[in-house]
Amino acid sequence: MDSVALYCTAGLIAGALYWFICVLGPAERKGKRALDLSGGSISAENVKDNYNQYWSFFRRPKEIETAEKVPDFVDTFYNLVTDIYEWGWGQSFHFSPHIPGKSHKDATRIHEEMAVDLINVKPGQKILDAGCGVGGPMRAIAAHSKAQVTGITINEYQVQRAKLHNKKAGLDSLCNVVCGNFLKMPFDENTFDGAYSIEATCHAPKLEEVYSEIFRVMKPGSLFVSYEWVTTEKYIDEDEEHKDVIQGIERGDALPGLRSYKDIAATAKKVGFEVVKEKDLAKPPSKPWWNRLKMGRLAYWRNHVVVVILSAIGVAPKGTVDVHKMLFKTADYLTRGGETGIFSPMHMILCRKPEKASE
């Protein structure tokens, strides 16, 4: 009887562990396992030091307001978070409106396909993904449009991951990835038939600098769409709670400073774009984009237990627990920003590069 009880207990524990780790697993486990968590291009023994270095930027805020400092700042961040993002969130490092009856994966894909539909590209045309990450949006957009997509990211580790995923998806003939700074892109003028950026230009110290570079490499008459992170008309700078939320988002997402929604179209026009359309895709009738963050809290705690154990036994680098904890705190700030309506990660602007340069 004791043996039977022991076997039953062991079976229940094994089943519970399987359910806890596999069934209640990461949101979208696509090519990245917990056992493979790393610090990107940072060696394992230096992850903790680089995490501390990342936070040191915020003790010198003026340094992250300059184009010279931003590459190191953003590169450090994405070395620290890329594996955790991919393991716990998926290959598309952005938000999308919740769509009743659709999975998070499908809602994400629809949000990405809308971007390329807006810029009216044809199969075989060349388009730019400014700030491509590990290429989740790029692959969805290439598969949907059959356009030739070139992505650029500041992070060499993300380039490696994107190329690996492109090949696995059978899309490496349509998707190309280069490592570079989107403030100084290695492309000739008038190269692309269209361009998009999904929640990426928020990392630029000055929006004017990245918009002017995108403008430069686009062909006359082509379209550019961007989903921007902004403070909305509900944000009040004198409100201490509002400031706390926005600063929490900035610190946890490597942002030199969130911009007001009022600055986006003005900046686009300043560099020469014609503004075709502007809309906050987070506003009703869209369903809350932050639902996924709230629904993922249980998964976070499961993931955090896994990260703590893997760090303790030396599988995951020291510092991984700190990074994971930082991202959970940031998720709370993002949720509060969405619930109060003071923050949007999807202020959409559609622009055209004029056929002729203005006099």
PDB file of N, CA, C and O in Angstrom, residues 117-146:
ATOM      1  N   ASP A 117       0.026  46.201 -45.782  1.00  0.00           N
ATOM      2  CA  ASP A 117      -1.107  46.535 -46.637  1.00  0.00           C
ATOM      3  C   ASP A 117      -1.227  48.053 -46.808  1.00  0.00           C
ATOM      4  O   ASP A 117      -1.601  48.542 -47.885  1.00  0.00           O
ATOM      5  N   LEU A 118      -0.897  48.791 -45.755  1.00  0.00           N
ATOM      6  CA  LEU A 118      -1.007  50.249 -45.815  1.00  0.00           C
ATOM      7  C   LEU A 118      -0.003  50.868 -46.778  1.00  0.00           C
ATOM      8  O   LEU A 118      -0.267  51.942 -47.346  1.00  0.00           O
ATOM      9  N   ILE A 119       1.148  50.233 -46.984  1.00  0.00           N
ATOM     10  CA  ILE A 119       2.153  50.860 -47.849  1.00  0.00           C
ATOM     11  C   ILE A 119       2.079  50.363 -49.300  1.00  0.00           C
ATOM     12  O   ILE A 119       2.901  50.769 -50.145  1.00  0.00           O
ATOM     13  N   ASN A 120       1.087  49.519 -49.597  1.00  0.00           N
ATOM     14  CA  ASN A 120       0.755  49.177 -50.995  1.00  0.00           C
ATOM     15  C   ASN A 120       1.933  48.666 -51.819  1.00  0.00           C
ATOM     16  O   ASN A 120       2.170  49.141 -52.933  1.00  0.00           O
ATOM     17  N   VAL A 121       2.667  47.712 -51.270  1.00  0.00           N
ATOM     18  CA  VAL A 121       3.778  47.168 -52.048  1.00  0.00           C
ATOM     19  C   VAL A 121       3.331  45.950 -52.838  1.00  0.00           C
ATOM     20  O   VAL A 121       2.373  45.271 -52.476  1.00  0.00           O
ATOM     21  N   LYS A 122       4.049  45.693 -53.912  1.00  0.00           N
ATOM     22  CA  LYS A 122       3.743  44.560 -54.781  1.00  0.00           C
ATOM     23  C   LYS A 122       4.780  43.458 -54.580  1.00  0.00           C
ATOM     24  O   LYS A 122       5.892  43.713 -54.120  1.00  0.00           O
ATOM     25  N   PRO A 123       4.424  42.213 -54.943  1.00  0.00           N
ATOM     26  CA  PRO A 123       5.390  41.117 -54.837  1.00  0.00           C
ATOM     27  C   PRO A 123       6.681  41.460 -55.572  1.00  0.00           C
ATOM     28  O   PRO A 123       6.660  41.991 -56.690  1.00  0.00           O
ATOM     29  N   GLY A 124       7.797  41.165 -54.911  1.00  0.00           N
ATOM     30  CA  GLY A 124       9.093  41.408 -55.518  1.00  0.00           C
ATOM     31  C   GLY A 124       9.682  42.778 -55.244  1.00  0.00           C
ATOM     32  O   GLY A 124      10.888  42.984 -55.439  1.00  0.00           O
ATOM     33  N   GLN A 125       8.872  43.718 -54.784  1.00  0.00           N
ATOM     34  CA  GLN A 125       9.399  45.040 -54.464  1.00  0.00           C
ATOM     35  C   GLN A 125      10.215  44.983 -53.171  1.00  0.00           C
ATOM     36  O   GLN A 125      10.027  44.101 -52.333  1.00  0.00           O
ATOM     37  N   LYS A 126      11.109  45.952 -53.016  1.00  0.00           N
ATOM     38  CA  LYS A 126      12.027  45.982 -51.872  1.00  0.00           C
ATOM     39  C   LYS A 126      11.494  46.919 -50.797  1.00  0.00           C
ATOM     40  O   LYS A 126      11.217  48.092 -51.082  1.00  0.00           O
ATOM     41  N   ILE A 127      11.356  46.407 -49.574  1.00  0.00           N
ATOM     42  CA  ILE A 127      10.888  47.242 -48.469  1.00  0.00           C
ATOM     43  C   ILE A 127      11.829  47.122 -47.276  1.00  0.00           C
ATOM     44  O   ILE A 127      12.537  46.133 -47.126  1.00  0.00           O
ATOM     45  N   LEU A 128      11.805  48.154 -46.452  1.00  0.00           N
ATOM     46  CA  LEU A 128      12.686  48.246 -45.287  1.00  0.00           C
ATOM     47  C   LEU A 128      11.910  48.014 -44.002  1.00  0.00           C
ATOM     48  O   LEU A 128      10.822  48.571 -43.816  1.00  0.00           O
ATOM     49  N   ASP A 129      12.491  47.210 -43.119  1.00  0.00           N
ATOM     50  CA  ASP A 129      11.994  47.056 -41.754  1.00  0.00           C
ATOM     51  C   ASP A 129      13.005  47.751 -40.846  1.00  0.00           C
ATOM     52  O   ASP A 129      14.099  47.240 -40.608  1.00  0.00           O
ATOM     53  N   ALA A 130      12.656  48.934 -40.354  1.00  0.00           N
ATOM     54  CA  ALA A 130      13.571  49.733 -39.536  1.00  0.00           C
ATOM     55  C   ALA A 130      13.431  49.341 -38.068  1.00  0.00           C
ATOM     56  O   ALA A 130      12.476  49.724 -37.396  1.00  0.00           O
ATOM     57  N   GLY A 131      14.386  48.546 -37.581  1.00  0.00           N
ATOM     58  CA  GLY A 131      14.334  48.030 -36.216  1.00  0.00           C
ATOM     59  C   GLY A 131      13.632  46.696 -36.195  1.00  0.00           C
ATOM     60  O   GLY A 131      12.560  46.554 -35.602  1.00  0.00           O
ATOM     61  N   CYS A 132      14.248  45.679 -36.814  1.00  0.00           N
ATOM     62  CA  CYS A 132      13.532  44.428 -37.107  1.00  0.00           C
ATOM     63  C   CYS A 132      13.561  43.394 -35.994  1.00  0.00           C
ATOM     64  O   CYS A 132      12.849  42.388 -36.069  1.00  0.00           O
ATOM     65  N   GLY A 133      14.391  43.581 -34.946  1.00  0.00           N
ATOM     66  CA  GLY A 133      14.465  42.573 -33.899  1.00  0.00           C
ATOM     67  C   GLY A 133      14.913  41.232 -34.449  1.00  0.00           C
ATOM     68  O   GLY A 133      15.810  41.159 -35.291  1.00  0.00           O
ATOM     69  N   VAL A 134      14.267  40.143 -33.999  1.00  0.00           N
ATOM     70  CA  VAL A 134      14.608  38.813 -34.507  1.00  0.00           C
ATOM     71  C   VAL A 134      13.757  38.441 -35.713  1.00  0.00           C
ATOM     72  O   VAL A 134      13.759  37.297 -36.162  1.00  0.00           O
ATOM     73  N   GLY A 135      13.015  39.416 -36.247  1.00  0.00           N
ATOM     74  CA  GLY A 135      12.374  39.242 -37.539  1.00  0.00           C
ATOM     75  C   GLY A 135      10.987  38.651 -37.567  1.00  0.00           C
ATOM     76  O   GLY A 135      10.521  38.237 -38.633  1.00  0.00           O
ATOM     77  N   GLY A 136      10.284  38.612 -36.444  1.00  0.00           N
ATOM     78  CA  GLY A 136       8.917  38.090 -36.458  1.00  0.00           C
ATOM     79  C   GLY A 136       8.021  38.835 -37.441  1.00  0.00           C
ATOM     80  O   GLY A 136       7.400  38.217 -38.327  1.00  0.00           O
ATOM     81  N   PRO A 137       7.923  40.172 -37.341  1.00  0.00           N
ATOM     82  CA  PRO A 137       7.110  40.927 -38.299  1.00  0.00           C
ATOM     83  C   PRO A 137       7.597  40.768 -39.734  1.00  0.00           C
ATOM     84  O   PRO A 137       6.791  40.650 -40.663  1.00  0.00           O
ATOM     85  N   MET A 138       8.898  40.749 -39.926  1.00  0.00           N
ATOM     86  CA  MET A 138       9.464  40.611 -41.269  1.00  0.00           C
ATOM     87  C   MET A 138       8.961  39.353 -41.964  1.00  0.00           C
ATOM     88  O   MET A 138       8.569  39.375 -43.141  1.00  0.00           O
ATOM     89  N   ARG A 139       8.954  38.240 -41.231  1.00  0.00           N
ATOM     90  CA  ARG A 139       8.539  36.979 -41.835  1.00  0.00           C
ATOM     91  C   ARG A 139       7.042  36.975 -42.136  1.00  0.00           C
ATOM     92  O   ARG A 139       6.614  36.478 -43.183  1.00  0.00           O
ATOM     93  N   ALA A 140       6.254  37.518 -41.230  1.00  0.00           N
ATOM     94  CA  ALA A 140       4.804  37.589 -41.481  1.00  0.00           C
ATOM     95  C   ALA A 140       4.521  38.473 -42.691  1.00  0.00           C
ATOM     96  O   ALA A 140       3.669  38.149 -43.530  1.00  0.00           O
ATOM     97  N   ILE A 141       5.237  39.585 -42.783  1.00  0.00           N
ATOM     98  CA  ILE A 141       5.022  40.544 -43.872  1.00  0.00           C
ATOM     99  C   ILE A 141       5.518  39.991 -45.203  1.00  0.00           C
ATOM    100  O   ILE A 141       4.860  40.148 -46.240  1.00  0.00           O
ATOM    101  N   ALA A 142       6.656  39.308 -45.195  1.00  0.00           N
ATOM    102  CA  ALA A 142       7.171  38.707 -46.431  1.00  0.00           C
ATOM    103  C   ALA A 142       6.231  37.609 -46.929  1.00  0.00           C
ATOM    104  O   ALA A 142       5.937  37.522 -48.127  1.00  0.00           O
ATOM    105  N   ALA A 143       5.757  36.769 -46.016  1.00  0.00           N
ATOM    106  CA  ALA A 143       4.855  35.681 -46.403  1.00  0.00           C
ATOM    107  C   ALA A 143       3.535  36.230 -46.945  1.00  0.00           C
ATOM    108  O   ALA A 143       2.959  35.667 -47.887  1.00  0.00           O
ATOM    109  N   HIS A 144       3.077  37.339 -46.368  1.00  0.00           N
ATOM    110  CA  HIS A 144       1.797  37.931 -46.764  1.00  0.00           C
ATOM    111  C   HIS A 144       1.889  38.700 -48.076  1.00  0.00           C
ATOM    112  O   HIS A 144       0.997  38.613 -48.920  1.00  0.00           O
ATOM    113  N   SER A 145       2.973  39.449 -48.260  1.00  0.00           N
ATOM    114  CA  SER A 145       3.075  40.367 -49.401  1.00  0.00           C
ATOM    115  C   SER A 145       3.941  39.853 -50.543  1.00  0.00           C
ATOM    116  O   SER A 145       3.837  40.347 -51.670  1.00  0.00           O
ATOM    117  N   LYS A 146       4.820  38.879 -50.227  1.00  0.00           N
ATOM    118  CA  LYS A 146       5.816  38.374 -51.182  1.00  0.00           C
ATOM    119  C   LYS A 146       6.799  39.464 -51.606  1.00  0.00           C
ATOM    120  O   LYS A 146       7.468  39.350 -52.644  1.00  0.00           O
TER     121      LYS A 146
END
